[in-house]
Amino acid sequence: MMQDDHSAPDEGIDGINLRFDLIELETFLAVADLGSFSAAAKKMHVSQPSVTNRVQRLEAMLKTKLVERTTRRVTPTPEGEELARRARLALQGLRELLTDFHARAAASKMRTVIATTPMLAAVVLPQLIQSFRQAYPSIQIQVRDLQYEAVLATLEAGQADLAVSAFDGDSSKLHFEPLAREPMLVVLPKAHPLAGAQDITLEQLADLPLMLLDRYALLQTRLSAELARRGLTLSTIQHATNVGTVLGLVDAGLGATFLPRYMAQRYSLESRATLNVPEIDLSRNFGILVREKADLNLASTLFLDHLRAHFATTLHAGQT
């Protein structure tokens, strides 16, 4: 703590004045160790009067004589010996504390936390993380796979550095950078009469019971608006949070659902078929979300650049 020579002393812990510079303590230890003001001045790279002034300020603050001066040598008083012993322990503890904080700060620059949805975490991110680690093996990446709303909330709360997700909304707290546009496909049972076709019309779609994921509210709005423009309405709509639940309903023959192409084709087993809807564009933008004015660490910045370069090709790899 810095002290102006002309300022009034502050009362610190339990009424004790603690206003002094650590350099004064280090200078006193140099004098005690070397037994000389001139030797201490040489070690500290300051003038001898500066060393004398520092020790005198420390003595004045402690109201205790710390050294005895003779023509040949400077020796600590008993109180000076006690101060030297305790000061060495205190300074060592402080150095260890500072080293620990510096190590944590350095480590935080080499780690990034990514929030994303379960399917992206399972299908797309593993390949991206693998290729990233080949270039930056010392950087740690923690993936938090969450439901869509939790992804946004986690990022807004600062519990993740960035998010990888589709984003249909508008947020004053988040900035979205689209990296790929993904068409939405209809998924229905392979036993369904329409399963053999490549496309499905809106008129045919209107007659199908639909099971939609909760996060596809905007898709439902756009689809309903286009159907209404054509004098059509959706027959029935059910909602679910998890992909597994929706696909279970599809497999039971209870209707159809919409999924992004990368997800639909991954889940297009022998029991399911996927169809395009050419009469309406229901594509979703996938990309990166960060907090507005976020100060990203080095690890996050490097992974962000990696996503910009490789996300789209990784997302679309193997699609037909």
C-alpha positions as MATLAB code, in Angstrom:
seq = 'MMQDDHSAPDEGIDGINLRFDLIELETFLAVADLGSFSAAAKKMHVSQPSVTNRVQRLEAMLKTKLVERTTRRVTPTPEGEELARRARLALQGLRELLTDFHARAAASKMRTVIATTPMLAAVVLPQLIQSFRQAYPSIQIQVRDLQYEAVLATLEAGQADLAVSAFDGDSSKLHFEPLAREPMLVVLPKAHPLAGAQDITLEQLADLPLMLLDRYALLQTRLSAELARRGLTLSTIQHATNVGTVLGLVDAGLGATFLPRYMAQRYSLESRATLNVPEIDLSRNFGILVREKADLNLASTLFLDHLRAHFATTLHAGQT';
ca = [
       0.000    0.000    0.000;
       1.436    3.326   -1.053;
       1.822    6.118    1.465;
       2.354    9.788    0.811;
       4.973   11.125    3.241;
       2.706   14.067    4.088;
      -0.569   12.178    4.533;
      -2.134   11.408    7.878;
      -1.840    7.786    9.000;
      -4.843    5.534    8.514;
      -6.151    3.228   11.176;
      -6.221   -0.315    9.810;
      -7.098   -3.644   11.391;
      -8.026   -3.307   15.081;
      -6.895    0.315   15.095;
      -3.344   -0.518   13.945;
      -1.796    1.701   11.295;
      -0.986   -0.544    8.313;
      -0.013    2.078    5.769;
       3.398    1.113    4.455;
       4.983   -0.095    1.249;
       6.023   -3.705    0.840;
       9.241   -2.315   -0.608;
      10.020   -0.858    2.836;
       9.712   -4.323    4.349;
      11.869   -5.846    1.614;
      14.458   -3.097    2.076;
      14.595   -3.741    5.823;
      15.131   -7.465    5.172;
      17.975   -6.638    2.791;
      19.616   -4.484    5.476;
      19.118   -7.212    8.101;
      20.545   -9.897    5.819;
      23.510   -7.903    4.498;
      24.288   -5.874    7.639;
      24.877   -2.755    5.589;
      22.828    0.114    4.216;
      25.168    0.505    1.259;
      25.033   -3.206    0.388;
      21.244   -3.131    0.675;
      21.136   -0.057   -1.585;
      23.196   -1.890   -4.193;
      20.928   -4.938   -4.033;
      17.753   -2.831   -4.262;
      19.216   -0.606   -7.029;
      18.523    2.602   -5.090;
      20.615    5.193   -3.297;
      21.783    4.658    0.293;
      19.686    7.609    1.584;
      16.605    5.937    0.059;
      17.367    2.758    2.017;
      17.831    4.759    5.216;
      14.542    6.619    4.661;
      12.630    3.400    4.040;
      13.883    1.771    7.238;
      13.179    4.935    9.215;
       9.607    5.099    7.879;
       9.092    1.477    8.910;
      10.452    2.207   12.387;
       8.184    5.236   12.699;
       5.146    3.242   11.623;
       5.934    0.432   14.093;
       7.102    2.879   16.799;
      10.023    0.500   17.338;
      13.769    0.668   16.754;
      14.606   -2.092   14.277;
      18.375   -1.795   13.716;
      21.498   -0.761   15.616;
      24.009    1.228   13.610;
      27.754    1.092   14.232;
      30.634    2.313   12.145;
      31.236   -1.196   10.800;
      27.894   -2.962   10.674;
      24.140   -2.630   10.990;
      22.510   -5.312   13.148;
      18.819   -5.931   13.872;
      17.533   -5.271   17.366;
      15.609   -8.124   19.038;
      12.440   -6.515   17.714;
      14.069   -6.272   14.288;
      14.976   -9.971   14.413;
      11.366  -10.844   15.205;
      10.074   -8.608   12.427;
      12.538  -10.132    9.950;
      11.448  -13.673   10.829;
       7.746  -12.935   10.531;
       8.155  -10.703    7.491;
       9.939  -13.474    5.575;
       7.040  -15.823    6.270;
       4.469  -13.176    5.323;
       6.237  -12.237    2.088;
       6.676  -15.880    1.143;
       2.949  -16.436    1.684;
       2.151  -13.373   -0.412;
       4.463  -14.541   -3.215;
       2.772  -17.950   -3.216;
      -0.643  -16.260   -3.328;
       0.364  -14.052   -6.254;
       1.912  -17.006   -8.069;
      -1.313  -18.956   -7.592;
      -3.449  -16.104   -8.949;
      -1.125  -15.631  -11.919;
      -1.285  -19.356  -12.638;
      -5.083  -19.270  -12.486;
      -5.193  -16.289  -14.822;
      -2.882  -18.048  -17.274;
      -4.929  -21.238  -17.055;
      -8.184  -19.356  -17.692;
      -6.725  -18.099  -20.964;
      -6.144  -21.717  -21.967;
      -9.695  -22.919  -21.275;
     -13.056  -22.195  -22.855;
     -16.564  -23.295  -21.914;
     -18.988  -23.976  -24.775;
     -22.754  -24.211  -24.274;
     -24.650  -26.125  -26.940;
     -27.637  -28.380  -27.513;
     -27.302  -32.170  -27.085;
     -27.429  -33.056  -30.800;
     -24.780  -30.526  -31.782;
     -22.697  -31.713  -28.838;
     -22.981  -35.310  -30.026;
     -22.819  -34.939  -33.812;
     -20.936  -31.790  -34.813;
     -18.716  -30.526  -31.997;
     -16.635  -33.700  -31.425;
     -15.059  -33.436  -34.883;
     -14.457  -29.711  -34.460;
     -12.883  -30.179  -31.035;
     -10.681  -32.984  -32.318;
      -9.310  -30.904  -35.194;
      -8.891  -27.888  -32.896;
      -6.868  -29.878  -30.361;
      -4.515  -31.016  -33.088;
      -3.589  -27.363  -33.548;
      -3.850  -26.313  -29.875;
      -3.275  -29.371  -27.648;
      -2.803  -27.299  -24.476;
      -6.230  -25.629  -24.635;
      -9.011  -27.262  -22.638;
     -12.563  -27.212  -23.986;
     -15.495  -27.901  -21.686;
     -18.799  -28.634  -23.428;
     -22.074  -28.067  -21.594;
     -24.901  -29.826  -23.434;
     -28.186  -28.213  -22.453;
     -31.696  -27.671  -23.700;
     -32.011  -24.667  -25.991;
     -33.397  -22.207  -23.428;
     -30.760  -23.285  -20.905;
     -28.028  -22.675  -23.487;
     -29.102  -19.042  -23.816;
     -29.564  -18.576  -20.062;
     -26.169  -20.107  -19.297;
     -24.444  -17.820  -21.770;
     -26.269  -14.717  -20.531;
     -25.290  -15.580  -16.941;
     -21.619  -15.765  -17.891;
     -21.398  -19.485  -17.123;
     -20.162  -20.186  -20.655;
     -17.805  -18.247  -22.899;
     -19.775  -18.840  -26.081;
     -22.609  -20.960  -27.426;
     -23.048  -22.996  -30.589;
     -26.685  -23.260  -31.574;
     -29.444  -22.341  -33.941;
     -30.925  -18.961  -33.091;
     -34.251  -17.607  -34.277;
     -34.852  -14.834  -31.805;
     -33.538  -11.404  -30.914;
     -31.636  -10.555  -27.759;
     -30.126   -7.322  -26.491;
     -27.707   -9.348  -24.349;
     -26.400  -11.724  -27.008;
     -24.761  -11.363  -30.395;
     -25.414  -14.080  -32.988;
     -23.055  -14.805  -35.857;
     -24.627  -17.222  -38.382;
     -22.252  -19.802  -39.829;
     -24.542  -22.202  -41.687;
     -28.132  -22.386  -42.866;
     -29.799  -25.742  -42.379;
     -33.059  -26.831  -44.065;
     -35.780  -28.394  -41.941;
     -37.049  -31.797  -43.075;
     -40.236  -33.646  -42.233;
     -39.634  -36.938  -40.427;
     -42.384  -39.560  -40.469;
     -42.687  -43.348  -40.131;
     -41.440  -45.325  -43.116;
     -44.735  -47.201  -43.106;
     -46.603  -43.947  -43.827;
     -48.119  -43.713  -47.350;
     -46.115  -40.531  -48.056;
     -42.783  -42.024  -46.974;
     -41.804  -43.101  -50.483;
     -41.852  -39.556  -51.861;
     -38.963  -37.101  -51.850;
     -41.119  -34.045  -51.154;
     -44.287  -33.277  -49.256;
     -46.756  -30.525  -50.180;
     -48.196  -28.063  -47.703;
     -51.659  -29.476  -48.361;
     -50.418  -32.940  -47.421;
     -48.587  -31.544  -44.413;
     -51.710  -29.811  -43.142;
     -53.423  -33.182  -42.794;
     -50.637  -34.682  -40.684;
     -50.625  -34.558  -36.887;
     -47.403  -32.746  -35.958;
     -45.134  -33.205  -32.946;
     -42.838  -30.205  -32.600;
     -39.991  -29.430  -30.259;
     -40.742  -26.511  -27.956;
     -37.901  -24.465  -29.429;
     -39.530  -24.540  -32.882;
     -42.162  -21.955  -31.971;
     -41.043  -19.626  -34.777;
     -41.183  -22.477  -37.289;
     -44.749  -23.216  -36.220;
     -45.679  -19.545  -36.581;
     -44.233  -19.297  -40.100;
     -45.779  -22.590  -41.175;
     -49.211  -21.693  -39.799;
     -49.085  -18.278  -41.495;
     -48.265  -19.804  -44.887;
     -50.979  -22.422  -44.509;
     -53.497  -19.743  -43.534;
     -52.549  -17.755  -46.635;
     -53.524  -20.818  -48.656;
     -56.722  -21.395  -46.700;
     -55.265  -24.351  -44.780;
     -54.734  -25.121  -41.106;
     -52.680  -27.704  -39.254;
     -54.758  -30.611  -38.029;
     -53.186  -31.139  -34.605;
     -49.952  -30.072  -32.923;
     -48.248  -31.549  -29.878;
     -45.102  -30.209  -28.243;
     -42.196  -31.851  -26.444;
     -38.853  -30.751  -25.040;
     -36.652  -33.676  -26.038;
     -35.863  -35.079  -29.474;
     -36.206  -38.611  -28.153;
     -39.777  -37.961  -27.054;
     -40.771  -36.537  -30.432;
     -39.203  -39.423  -32.337;
     -40.877  -41.909  -30.038;
     -44.242  -40.418  -30.987;
     -43.286  -40.581  -34.670;
     -42.228  -44.220  -34.358;
     -45.565  -44.998  -32.730;
     -47.290  -43.736  -35.882;
     -48.819  -40.742  -34.136;
     -47.708  -38.199  -36.728;
     -44.678  -36.399  -38.138;
     -42.106  -33.915  -36.914;
     -39.591  -31.382  -38.215;
     -35.850  -31.710  -37.640;
     -32.802  -29.967  -39.115;
     -31.360  -31.959  -42.001;
     -28.167  -32.953  -40.150;
     -30.279  -34.346  -37.320;
     -33.048  -35.828  -39.471;
     -30.637  -37.784  -41.645;
     -28.737  -39.057  -38.630;
     -32.017  -40.310  -37.182;
     -33.389  -41.658  -40.471;
     -33.300  -45.302  -39.454;
     -35.035  -48.140  -41.269;
     -38.236  -47.155  -39.503;
     -38.191  -43.465  -40.535;
     -38.279  -41.414  -43.722;
     -37.361  -37.771  -44.398;
     -39.087  -35.427  -46.852;
     -38.382  -31.935  -48.167;
     -40.994  -29.164  -48.080;
     -40.180  -27.195  -51.268;
     -43.167  -24.826  -51.038;
     -41.801  -22.997  -47.970;
     -38.353  -22.184  -46.652;
     -38.233  -23.215  -43.005;
     -34.436  -23.229  -42.779;
     -32.738  -22.264  -39.517;
     -29.492  -20.414  -39.006;
     -26.827  -22.172  -36.943;
     -23.850  -20.329  -35.575;
     -22.085  -18.731  -32.638;
     -23.602  -16.781  -29.769;
     -21.554  -14.546  -27.487;
     -22.506  -11.946  -24.915;
     -22.620   -8.396  -26.217;
     -19.250   -6.686  -25.690;
     -17.817   -9.920  -24.281;
     -14.092   -9.847  -23.542;
     -13.199  -13.340  -24.727;
     -10.032  -15.013  -23.502;
      -7.414  -16.378  -25.878;
      -8.788  -19.935  -25.878;
     -12.308  -18.752  -26.724;
     -11.057  -16.460  -29.481;
      -9.038  -19.242  -31.095;
     -11.941  -21.693  -30.949;
     -14.251  -19.016  -32.349;
     -11.948  -18.639  -35.354;
     -11.872  -22.426  -35.750;
     -15.678  -22.536  -35.806;
     -15.813  -19.805  -38.432;
     -13.481  -21.790  -40.649;
     -14.895  -25.299  -40.222;
     -18.402  -25.320  -38.713;
     -20.404  -25.253  -41.953;
     -18.434  -28.021  -43.666;
     -18.578  -30.176  -40.534;
     -22.330  -29.645  -40.133;
     -23.036  -30.560  -43.750;
     -20.552  -33.436  -43.997;
     -22.201  -36.646  -45.143;
     -25.544  -34.988  -45.918;
     -27.408  -35.953  -49.064;
];
